[in-house]
Amino acid sequence: MSEAIALTKQRSTHVEGAESADDEACWQAVLDRDTTFDGRVFFAVRSTRIYCRPSCPARRPRREQVVFFRIPEAAERAGFRSCRRCRPRNAAMTDPQVEMVRQACLYIETHVDQSPTLEDLSAHTGVSPYHLQRVFKRIAGITPRQYAEATRLDQFKAGVKKGATVTGAMYEAGYGSSSRLYERAPAQLGMTPADYRRGGKGVRINYTLAGCSLGRLLVAGTEKGVCAVRLGDSDAELEANLLSEYPAADVNRDDAALSEWVEQLLSHLNGERPHLDLPLDVQATAFQWSVWEKLQEIPYGSTRSYSDVARAMGRPTATRAVARACATNPVALLIPCHRVVREDKSLGGYRWGIERKQTLLEHERSAAKE
């Protein structure tokens, strides 16, 4: 996906999915419609899925709905659409490194069917491969190779949405073989390409519900692996959330089919199985996967701060982007986002309720000592 900004020498905090920045300076620029920030930062609104220049004349959104990006391409990789009023893609860039990354992005987008290499991008931009790789990742939040993969997948999805066959869209997007596309499908599409073309129709998702020490537990999965683990108070609410997330899929309750997975999760909650290793079938950006992989490395009974995780990824300024990736984790317990806390050791947030997070941590510490 999870995108960077450097505002002179101001204190760094966060820009979504990449190097952080002074959010308050960015937000103030949005409130002031400050034209001097145009081309330096772009703000995106989660509720509308649109990104704009700071000077956009549109009504200001609520602060909690806003995330910041340094280049339009990063916002679009994260699923936001360009505003038709302020046309942020036309904003002049003021930082030569940002402009260099944008040139590299454009080259990838127009040559994705040729699978451009880092050396190709280096020749196009006139900088060394090492420098390009380092600057690209700092500003875009992902590597040129990851950007090319995301672009290729986007072109494939656009092709099948327009009615192209899976094979035609696959070769048009630059996949040399069906194996290259299908091996990426589970992580990036959450289903096979053919299933995606049908809008998810025909994908069978089984789910079950069970009581546990934290309330009610919902586990759902496809034939490839677990796609959801949710905690809540009400079966009806958990079921409704699952159905809203997969509206086109064939969703059915099947307690027997998922009994083994549920048994392992319940044993884990009881302290009898510290380590879980179930197959996953979830969608994620490259940045989210990077975060989630680091979370799975946190030992049972231990915690890490959001900044610890960011540093472990080699992205020390991406603390709040790490927090966002934790908040979007669809499989509680399997990806242990509850083991990430604030720098001051306070709990921070938790998608399934802060009290559940506290209970989980206390139980794990106790079980680990035993």
Short mmCIF file of C-alpha atoms in Angstrom, two decimals:
data_model
loop_
_atom_site.label_atom_id
_atom_site.label_comp_id
_atom_site.label_asym_id
_atom_site.label_seq_id
_atom_site.Cartn_x
_atom_site.Cartn_y
_atom_site.Cartn_z
CA MET A 1 0.00 0.00 0.00
CA SER A 2 0.15 2.29 4.50
CA GLU A 3 3.43 8.49 1.80
CA ALA A 4 6.24 10.59 3.18
CA ILE A 5 6.99 14.20 3.80
CA ALA A 6 9.82 16.33 5.13
CA LEU A 7 8.78 19.81 6.19
CA THR A 8 12.09 21.68 6.61
CA LYS A 9 13.42 20.75 10.06
CA GLN A 10 10.12 20.52 11.90
CA ARG A 11 9.42 17.71 14.36
CA SER A 12 8.46 14.46 12.62
CA THR A 13 5.36 12.49 13.56
CA HIS A 14 3.51 10.79 10.69
CA VAL A 15 2.36 10.58 7.12
CA GLU A 16 0.24 7.52 6.30
CA GLY A 17 2.17 4.46 5.25
CA ALA A 18 5.63 6.00 5.06
CA GLU A 19 8.06 8.48 6.50
CA SER A 20 6.29 10.61 9.09
CA ALA A 21 5.94 14.36 9.28
CA ASP A 22 4.50 17.05 11.43
CA ASP A 23 0.82 16.19 11.16
CA GLU A 24 -0.23 19.35 12.91
CA ALA A 25 1.61 21.54 10.40
CA CYS A 26 -0.01 19.59 7.57
CA TRP A 27 -3.44 19.82 9.16
CA GLN A 28 -3.08 23.54 9.79
CA ALA A 29 -2.17 23.98 6.13
CA VAL A 30 -5.39 22.16 5.21
CA LEU A 31 -7.45 24.35 7.57
CA ASP A 32 -5.81 27.51 6.15
CA ARG A 33 -6.04 26.28 2.55
CA ASP A 34 -2.38 27.18 2.39
CA THR A 35 -1.28 27.22 -1.27
CA THR A 36 2.41 27.10 -0.24
CA PHE A 37 1.85 23.48 0.82
CA ASP A 38 0.44 22.48 -2.59
CA GLY A 39 2.80 19.97 -4.12
CA ARG A 40 4.47 19.35 -0.76
CA VAL A 41 1.71 17.35 0.87
CA PHE A 42 -1.65 15.85 -0.06
CA PHE A 43 -4.46 15.04 2.32
CA ALA A 44 -6.86 12.14 1.90
CA VAL A 45 -10.24 11.61 3.53
CA ARG A 46 -11.07 8.08 4.63
CA SER A 47 -14.84 8.56 4.53
CA THR A 48 -14.93 9.78 0.91
CA ARG A 49 -11.81 7.94 -0.34
CA ILE A 50 -10.72 11.17 -2.09
CA TYR A 51 -7.38 13.02 -1.80
CA CYS A 52 -6.79 16.74 -2.38
CA ARG A 53 -4.31 19.60 -2.26
CA PRO A 54 -4.27 21.58 1.00
CA SER A 55 -5.74 24.57 -0.88
CA CYS A 56 -8.77 22.63 -2.14
CA PRO A 57 -11.95 24.75 -1.74
CA ALA A 58 -14.01 21.74 -0.62
CA ARG A 59 -15.50 21.68 2.89
CA ARG A 60 -12.96 20.64 5.54
CA PRO A 61 -13.36 17.06 6.83
CA ARG A 62 -13.05 15.95 10.45
CA ARG A 63 -9.46 15.60 11.57
CA GLU A 64 -9.76 11.92 12.46
CA GLN A 65 -10.77 11.14 8.85
CA VAL A 66 -7.60 12.66 7.36
CA VAL A 67 -4.29 11.05 6.43
CA PHE A 68 -1.38 12.65 4.60
CA PHE A 69 0.75 11.60 1.64
CA ARG A 70 3.72 13.17 -0.05
CA ILE A 71 2.95 12.14 -3.62
CA PRO A 72 -0.36 11.52 -5.39
CA GLU A 73 0.79 8.07 -6.47
CA ALA A 74 1.08 6.97 -2.85
CA ALA A 75 -2.48 8.13 -2.14
CA GLU A 76 -3.77 6.25 -5.15
CA ARG A 77 -1.87 3.10 -4.17
CA ALA A 78 -3.71 3.33 -0.85
CA GLY A 79 -7.06 3.37 -2.66
CA PHE A 80 -7.88 7.11 -2.75
CA ARG A 81 -9.22 8.94 -5.84
CA SER A 82 -8.05 12.30 -7.12
CA CYS A 83 -10.31 15.27 -6.32
CA ARG A 84 -12.01 16.64 -9.42
CA ARG A 85 -12.08 20.17 -8.03
CA CYS A 86 -8.46 20.79 -7.10
CA ARG A 87 -6.85 18.16 -9.40
CA PRO A 88 -3.97 17.29 -7.05
CA ARG A 89 -2.07 15.33 -9.68
CA ASN A 90 -1.41 18.63 -11.49
CA ALA A 91 0.21 20.27 -8.47
CA ALA A 92 3.81 21.36 -9.10
CA MET A 93 6.38 19.50 -7.00
CA THR A 94 8.82 21.67 -5.04
CA ASP A 95 11.22 18.94 -3.90
CA PRO A 96 13.53 17.54 -6.63
CA GLN A 97 13.66 14.13 -4.92
CA VAL A 98 9.89 13.95 -4.87
CA GLU A 99 9.82 14.84 -8.55
CA MET A 100 12.39 12.12 -9.23
CA VAL A 101 10.21 9.53 -7.48
CA ARG A 102 7.18 10.69 -9.43
CA GLN A 103 9.12 10.30 -12.67
CA ALA A 104 10.04 6.77 -11.63
CA CYS A 105 6.38 6.03 -10.80
CA LEU A 106 5.25 7.32 -14.19
CA TYR A 107 7.88 5.22 -15.94
CA ILE A 108 6.72 2.12 -14.07
CA GLU A 109 3.08 2.83 -14.89
CA THR A 110 3.77 3.28 -18.62
CA HIS A 111 6.17 0.34 -18.90
CA VAL A 112 4.65 -2.11 -16.42
CA ASP A 113 4.08 -4.69 -19.15
CA GLN A 114 7.86 -4.69 -19.72
CA SER A 115 8.71 -5.31 -16.05
CA PRO A 116 11.19 -2.41 -15.71
CA THR A 117 14.19 -3.16 -13.52
CA LEU A 118 15.87 -0.91 -10.97
CA GLU A 119 18.61 -0.35 -13.55
CA ASP A 120 16.00 0.79 -16.10
CA LEU A 121 14.62 3.28 -13.58
CA SER A 122 18.13 4.42 -12.71
CA ALA A 123 18.89 5.16 -16.36
CA HIS A 124 15.59 7.00 -16.76
CA THR A 125 16.02 9.22 -13.69
CA GLY A 126 19.78 9.70 -13.95
CA VAL A 127 20.64 8.58 -10.41
CA SER A 128 22.33 5.45 -9.07
CA PRO A 129 20.18 2.36 -8.41
CA TYR A 130 21.06 2.46 -4.70
CA HIS A 131 20.11 6.13 -4.33
CA LEU A 132 16.89 5.62 -6.28
CA GLN A 133 15.89 2.60 -4.19
CA ARG A 134 16.54 4.41 -0.91
CA VAL A 135 14.78 7.65 -1.86
CA PHE A 136 11.87 5.85 -3.52
CA LYS A 137 11.15 3.78 -0.42
CA ARG A 138 11.47 6.81 1.85
CA ILE A 139 9.02 8.88 -0.16
CA ALA A 140 6.63 6.28 -1.61
CA GLY A 141 6.70 3.96 1.38
CA ILE A 142 7.40 0.87 -0.74
CA THR A 143 10.16 -0.23 -3.09
CA PRO A 144 10.03 0.30 -6.88
CA ARG A 145 9.47 -3.43 -7.30
CA GLN A 146 6.50 -3.39 -4.91
CA TYR A 147 5.11 -0.35 -6.70
CA ALA A 148 5.41 -2.17 -10.04
CA GLU A 149 3.62 -5.23 -8.62
CA ALA A 150 0.80 -3.05 -7.25
CA THR A 151 0.50 -1.22 -10.59
CA ARG A 152 0.45 -4.48 -12.52
CA LEU A 153 -2.26 -5.87 -10.27
CA ASP A 154 -4.29 -2.66 -10.62
CA GLN A 155 -4.10 -2.93 -14.41
CA PHE A 156 -5.23 -6.53 -14.25
CA LYS A 157 -8.21 -5.64 -12.05
CA ALA A 158 -9.14 -2.72 -14.33
CA GLY A 159 -9.03 -5.06 -17.32
CA VAL A 160 -11.34 -7.68 -15.87
CA LYS A 161 -13.74 -5.01 -14.63
CA LYS A 162 -14.03 -3.77 -18.23
CA GLY A 163 -14.96 -7.24 -19.39
CA ALA A 164 -11.64 -8.66 -20.56
CA THR A 165 -10.97 -12.33 -20.04
CA VAL A 166 -8.69 -13.26 -17.16
CA THR A 167 -6.04 -14.45 -19.61
CA GLY A 168 -6.27 -11.32 -21.75
CA ALA A 169 -6.12 -8.99 -18.78
CA MET A 170 -3.24 -11.01 -17.34
CA TYR A 171 -1.01 -10.62 -20.40
CA GLU A 172 -2.09 -7.01 -20.95
CA ALA A 173 -0.92 -6.22 -17.42
CA GLY A 174 2.47 -7.76 -18.06
CA TYR A 175 2.19 -11.11 -16.26
CA GLY A 176 4.35 -13.56 -18.19
CA SER A 177 2.42 -16.57 -16.96
CA SER A 178 -0.68 -17.43 -14.99
CA SER A 179 1.47 -18.80 -12.17
CA ARG A 180 2.98 -15.33 -11.55
CA LEU A 181 -0.51 -13.88 -11.16
CA TYR A 182 -2.04 -16.70 -9.14
CA GLU A 183 0.84 -16.90 -6.68
CA ARG A 184 0.16 -13.28 -5.76
CA ALA A 185 -3.61 -13.54 -5.81
CA PRO A 186 -4.30 -14.86 -2.30
CA ALA A 187 -2.34 -12.08 -0.54
CA GLN A 188 -3.21 -9.22 -2.85
CA LEU A 189 -6.70 -10.08 -4.07
CA GLY A 190 -7.90 -12.30 -1.24
CA MET A 191 -9.33 -14.63 -3.90
CA THR A 192 -8.39 -16.05 -7.27
CA PRO A 193 -8.36 -13.73 -10.31
CA ALA A 194 -11.38 -15.47 -11.79
CA ASP A 195 -13.27 -14.99 -8.54
CA TYR A 196 -12.29 -11.34 -8.51
CA ARG A 197 -13.65 -10.87 -12.02
CA ARG A 198 -17.03 -12.03 -10.70
CA GLY A 199 -16.88 -9.47 -7.91
CA GLY A 200 -16.33 -12.19 -5.34
CA LYS A 201 -19.45 -14.10 -6.31
CA GLY A 202 -18.98 -17.78 -5.88
CA VAL A 203 -16.34 -17.45 -3.19
CA ARG A 204 -17.45 -19.61 -0.29
CA ILE A 205 -16.72 -18.35 3.19
CA ASN A 206 -17.60 -20.53 6.15
CA TYR A 207 -17.82 -19.11 9.63
CA THR A 208 -18.57 -20.20 13.13
CA LEU A 209 -19.16 -18.59 16.51
CA ALA A 210 -18.04 -19.68 19.94
CA GLY A 211 -17.87 -18.40 23.48
CA CYS A 212 -14.47 -17.57 24.92
CA SER A 213 -12.87 -15.77 27.83
CA LEU A 214 -13.14 -12.48 25.91
CA GLY A 215 -16.83 -12.75 24.99
CA ARG A 216 -17.90 -14.06 21.60
CA LEU A 217 -15.44 -15.29 18.98
CA LEU A 218 -16.14 -15.39 15.24
CA VAL A 219 -13.82 -17.35 12.95
CA ALA A 220 -14.27 -17.32 9.16
CA GLY A 221 -12.27 -18.87 6.38
CA THR A 222 -12.05 -19.87 2.76
CA GLU A 223 -10.60 -23.09 1.41
CA LYS A 224 -7.19 -21.35 1.52
CA GLY A 225 -7.19 -20.17 5.11
CA VAL A 226 -8.57 -17.92 7.83
CA CYS A 227 -9.95 -14.63 6.52
CA ALA A 228 -11.42 -13.23 9.74
CA VAL A 229 -11.07 -13.64 13.49
CA ARG A 230 -13.28 -11.21 15.39
CA LEU A 231 -14.07 -10.59 19.03
CA GLY A 232 -17.29 -9.04 20.27
CA ASP A 233 -20.26 -9.16 22.59
CA SER A 234 -23.03 -10.09 20.17
CA ASP A 235 -23.30 -12.89 17.62
CA ALA A 236 -25.65 -10.75 15.54
CA GLU A 237 -23.18 -7.87 15.38
CA LEU A 238 -20.27 -10.14 14.47
CA GLU A 239 -22.29 -11.84 11.74
CA ALA A 240 -23.50 -8.51 10.35
CA ASN A 241 -19.96 -7.14 10.16
CA LEU A 242 -18.74 -10.24 8.34
CA LEU A 243 -21.56 -10.06 5.79
CA SER A 244 -20.94 -6.37 5.16
CA GLU A 245 -17.26 -7.06 4.52
CA TYR A 246 -17.96 -9.84 2.01
CA PRO A 247 -21.29 -8.82 0.40
CA ALA A 248 -20.83 -10.77 -2.83
CA ALA A 249 -19.48 -13.99 -1.32
CA ASP A 250 -21.38 -17.13 -0.42
CA VAL A 251 -21.23 -16.83 3.37
CA ASN A 252 -22.48 -19.75 5.44
CA ARG A 253 -22.27 -20.88 9.03
CA ASP A 254 -20.51 -24.23 9.33
CA ASP A 255 -19.43 -25.06 12.86
CA ALA A 256 -17.99 -28.47 11.99
CA ALA A 257 -15.79 -27.27 9.12
CA LEU A 258 -13.97 -24.77 11.33
CA SER A 259 -13.92 -26.71 14.57
CA GLU A 260 -10.18 -27.45 14.39
CA TRP A 261 -9.26 -23.79 13.93
CA VAL A 262 -11.61 -22.74 16.73
CA GLU A 263 -10.17 -25.38 19.04
CA GLN A 264 -6.65 -24.03 18.45
CA LEU A 265 -7.74 -20.44 19.08
CA LEU A 266 -9.56 -21.36 22.29
CA SER A 267 -6.53 -23.34 23.48
CA HIS A 268 -4.41 -20.29 22.75
CA LEU A 269 -6.71 -18.06 24.80
CA ASN A 270 -6.54 -20.56 27.65
CA GLY A 271 -2.76 -20.38 27.66
CA GLU A 272 -2.36 -23.95 26.45
CA ARG A 273 -1.03 -23.10 22.98
CA PRO A 274 1.28 -20.05 23.02
CA HIS A 275 2.05 -20.22 19.30
CA LEU A 276 -0.54 -20.23 16.53
CA ASP A 277 0.26 -21.24 12.96
CA LEU A 278 -2.93 -21.28 10.91
CA PRO A 279 -3.12 -20.55 7.16
CA LEU A 280 -4.28 -17.04 6.28
CA ASP A 281 -6.31 -15.71 3.35
CA VAL A 282 -6.47 -11.96 3.92
CA GLN A 283 -5.99 -8.85 1.79
CA ALA A 284 -3.16 -6.47 2.64
CA THR A 285 -0.92 -3.82 1.19
CA ALA A 286 2.82 -4.39 1.12
CA PHE A 287 3.20 -2.07 4.10
CA GLN A 288 0.51 -3.84 6.14
CA TRP A 289 2.14 -7.21 5.50
CA SER A 290 5.49 -5.80 6.60
CA VAL A 291 3.95 -4.64 9.87
CA TRP A 292 1.99 -7.83 10.47
CA GLU A 293 5.06 -9.99 9.90
CA LYS A 294 6.89 -8.03 12.61
CA LEU A 295 3.94 -8.45 14.97
CA GLN A 296 4.09 -12.21 14.55
CA GLU A 297 7.71 -12.08 15.72
CA ILE A 298 6.79 -10.58 19.12
CA PRO A 299 7.20 -13.35 21.71
CA TYR A 300 4.20 -14.63 23.61
CA GLY A 301 3.88 -12.72 26.88
CA SER A 302 5.88 -9.74 25.60
CA THR A 303 5.01 -6.35 24.12
CA ARG A 304 6.64 -3.88 21.76
CA SER A 305 5.90 -0.22 21.22
CA TYR A 306 4.64 1.09 17.89
CA SER A 307 7.99 2.84 17.46
CA ASP A 308 9.83 -0.44 18.23
CA VAL A 309 7.98 -2.10 15.36
CA ALA A 310 8.68 0.83 13.05
CA ARG A 311 12.40 0.66 13.85
CA ALA A 312 12.46 -3.11 13.34
CA MET A 313 11.07 -2.52 9.85
CA GLY A 314 13.76 0.03 9.11
CA ARG A 315 11.10 2.77 9.10
CA PRO A 316 11.71 4.60 12.41
CA THR A 317 9.45 7.54 11.56
CA ALA A 318 6.44 5.44 10.52
CA THR A 319 5.09 4.95 14.04
CA ARG A 320 1.54 6.09 13.36
CA ALA A 321 1.41 4.19 10.09
CA VAL A 322 2.29 1.09 12.09
CA ALA A 323 -0.56 1.91 14.46
CA ARG A 324 -2.93 2.19 11.52
CA ALA A 325 -1.82 -1.21 10.19
CA CYS A 326 -2.49 -2.69 13.63
CA ALA A 327 -5.96 -1.14 13.66
CA THR A 328 -6.85 -2.74 10.30
CA ASN A 329 -5.75 -6.25 11.27
CA PRO A 330 -8.66 -8.56 10.28
CA VAL A 331 -7.48 -11.66 12.17
CA ALA A 332 -7.26 -11.05 15.90
CA LEU A 333 -4.82 -13.29 17.80
CA LEU A 334 -3.31 -14.79 14.65
CA ILE A 335 -1.65 -11.45 13.99
CA PRO A 336 -1.08 -10.33 17.60
CA CYS A 337 -1.66 -6.61 17.30
CA HIS A 338 -2.65 -6.62 20.99
CA ARG A 339 1.06 -6.96 21.82
CA VAL A 340 1.82 -3.47 20.53
CA VAL A 341 1.56 -0.63 23.05
CA ARG A 342 2.54 3.01 23.28
CA GLU A 343 6.05 4.20 24.10
CA ASP A 344 4.96 5.11 27.64
CA LYS A 345 3.63 1.52 28.10
CA SER A 346 0.00 2.65 28.04
CA LEU A 347 -2.19 0.32 25.98
CA GLY A 348 -3.13 2.55 23.06
CA GLY A 349 -6.06 1.37 20.96
CA TYR A 350 -7.44 -2.04 20.05
CA ARG A 351 -9.98 -2.84 17.36
CA TRP A 352 -11.80 -5.30 19.60
CA GLY A 353 -11.90 -3.14 22.73
CA ILE A 354 -9.23 -1.88 25.09
CA GLU A 355 -10.45 -4.06 27.97
CA ARG A 356 -9.92 -7.17 25.86
CA LYS A 357 -6.41 -5.99 25.04
CA GLN A 358 -5.58 -5.57 28.71
CA THR A 359 -7.02 -8.98 29.57
CA LEU A 360 -5.07 -10.64 26.77
CA LEU A 361 -1.77 -9.10 27.83
CA GLU A 362 -2.24 -9.91 31.50
CA HIS A 363 -3.19 -13.50 30.69
CA GLU A 364 -0.22 -13.98 28.36
CA ARG A 365 2.24 -12.57 30.89
CA SER A 366 0.87 -14.89 33.55
CA ALA A 367 0.92 -17.95 31.28
CA ALA A 368 4.44 -17.16 30.07
CA LYS A 369 5.73 -17.03 33.65
CA GLU A 370 4.16 -20.38 34.41
#
